[in-house]
XYZ file of C-alpha atoms in Angstrom:
121
model
C 4.637 25.983 -4.730
C 7.141 23.272 -3.893
C 5.922 20.903 -0.904
C 8.586 21.869 1.133
C 7.561 25.733 0.699
C 4.009 24.868 1.584
C 5.009 23.521 4.672
C 7.148 25.867 5.772
C 4.201 28.480 4.756
C 2.323 26.505 7.002
C 4.300 26.866 9.924
C 4.915 30.231 9.677
C 1.459 31.033 10.241
C 1.041 28.950 12.574
C 3.560 30.741 14.656
C 2.089 34.150 13.674
C -1.134 32.780 15.031
C 0.149 31.851 17.804
C -0.323 28.380 17.749
C 0.667 25.943 20.277
C 2.988 23.197 20.261
C 3.584 22.754 16.474
C 4.444 19.326 15.098
C 5.191 18.138 11.633
C 5.415 15.050 10.790
C 6.503 13.837 7.639
C 4.153 10.451 6.826
C 5.452 9.924 3.259
C 5.398 6.199 3.013
C 3.395 5.511 5.857
C 0.024 6.879 4.037
C -1.006 7.761 0.337
C -3.378 10.329 1.686
C -0.777 12.949 2.259
C 3.296 13.754 2.792
C 3.251 15.528 5.891
C 0.916 15.910 8.736
C 1.063 19.104 11.040
C -0.914 19.360 14.246
C -1.027 22.534 16.232
C -3.216 23.207 19.500
C -5.618 26.503 19.655
C -6.459 27.659 23.271
C -10.411 28.290 22.191
C -12.277 27.379 19.739
C -12.254 30.632 18.364
C -8.348 30.670 18.307
C -8.885 26.970 16.524
C -11.528 28.653 13.968
C -8.971 31.684 13.037
C -5.993 29.751 12.903
C -7.674 27.198 10.708
C -9.165 30.153 8.268
C -5.865 32.056 8.213
C -4.120 28.866 6.933
C -6.356 28.272 4.245
C -6.558 32.024 3.013
C -2.551 32.053 3.081
C -2.501 29.140 1.148
C -4.921 29.918 -1.160
C -3.132 33.531 -1.577
C 0.128 31.466 -2.320
C -1.740 29.637 -5.071
C -2.318 26.380 -3.356
C -5.762 26.393 -2.525
C -7.041 24.030 0.135
C -8.983 20.729 -1.218
C -11.105 21.200 1.675
C -11.513 21.828 5.127
C -13.664 20.419 8.167
C -14.882 21.242 11.671
C -13.902 24.786 11.444
C -17.605 25.985 12.351
C -17.117 23.606 15.665
C -13.623 24.634 16.768
C -12.855 21.869 18.998
C -10.620 20.153 16.051
C -9.951 21.894 12.550
C -8.593 20.008 9.538
C -7.131 21.671 6.291
C -6.449 19.862 3.628
C -3.635 21.515 1.555
C -2.969 17.824 -0.292
C 0.483 17.522 0.169
C 0.368 18.783 3.923
C -2.850 18.247 5.889
C -3.278 20.563 9.116
C -5.131 19.502 12.291
C -5.644 22.085 14.926
C -7.419 21.221 17.776
C -7.962 22.046 21.457
C -5.488 20.739 23.876
C -7.763 18.108 25.500
C -9.052 16.944 22.369
C -5.462 16.795 20.937
C -4.454 14.648 24.138
C -7.297 12.831 23.666
C -6.565 11.615 20.048
C -2.643 11.916 20.396
C -1.959 11.997 16.562
C 1.359 12.312 16.722
C 1.981 8.807 18.921
C -0.181 7.089 16.473
C 1.651 8.257 13.700
C 4.998 7.920 15.245
C 4.165 4.654 15.877
C 6.065 1.485 13.897
C 4.223 -0.763 11.446
C 3.424 -3.783 13.495
C 2.842 -6.721 11.287
C 1.592 -9.781 12.853
C -0.052 -13.289 12.114
C -2.662 -14.341 14.566
C -2.733 -17.728 15.988
C -5.552 -19.193 14.362
C -3.855 -18.311 10.823
C -0.713 -19.759 11.739
C -2.028 -23.194 12.515
C -4.488 -22.978 9.576
C -1.275 -22.519 7.293
C 0.842 -25.597 8.722
């Protein structure tokens, strides 16, 4: 399965499972961990668990077995690693706290401290 097809499959499953506020981020060039991060919210811990389990199941059924998953039992924040696509499923309060979309959309900032600047002069 191609990367774009996998991303589309995940978004389709999220929509079918009535996940909220689905956000797809292209993080190529920002990290070597994955190409896409998909963030979505569930309405309860049971909803988050069900979405995570369904994403994993449907991906495996399509020939892309997850490399792993985390947090599914707790249900506040579940992660499903599909290699080229990493899916974060969270309760709204957890999502607001971590603000992954803002974190990954921020431009890279390279600074030099004053001490380092003075030392190299």
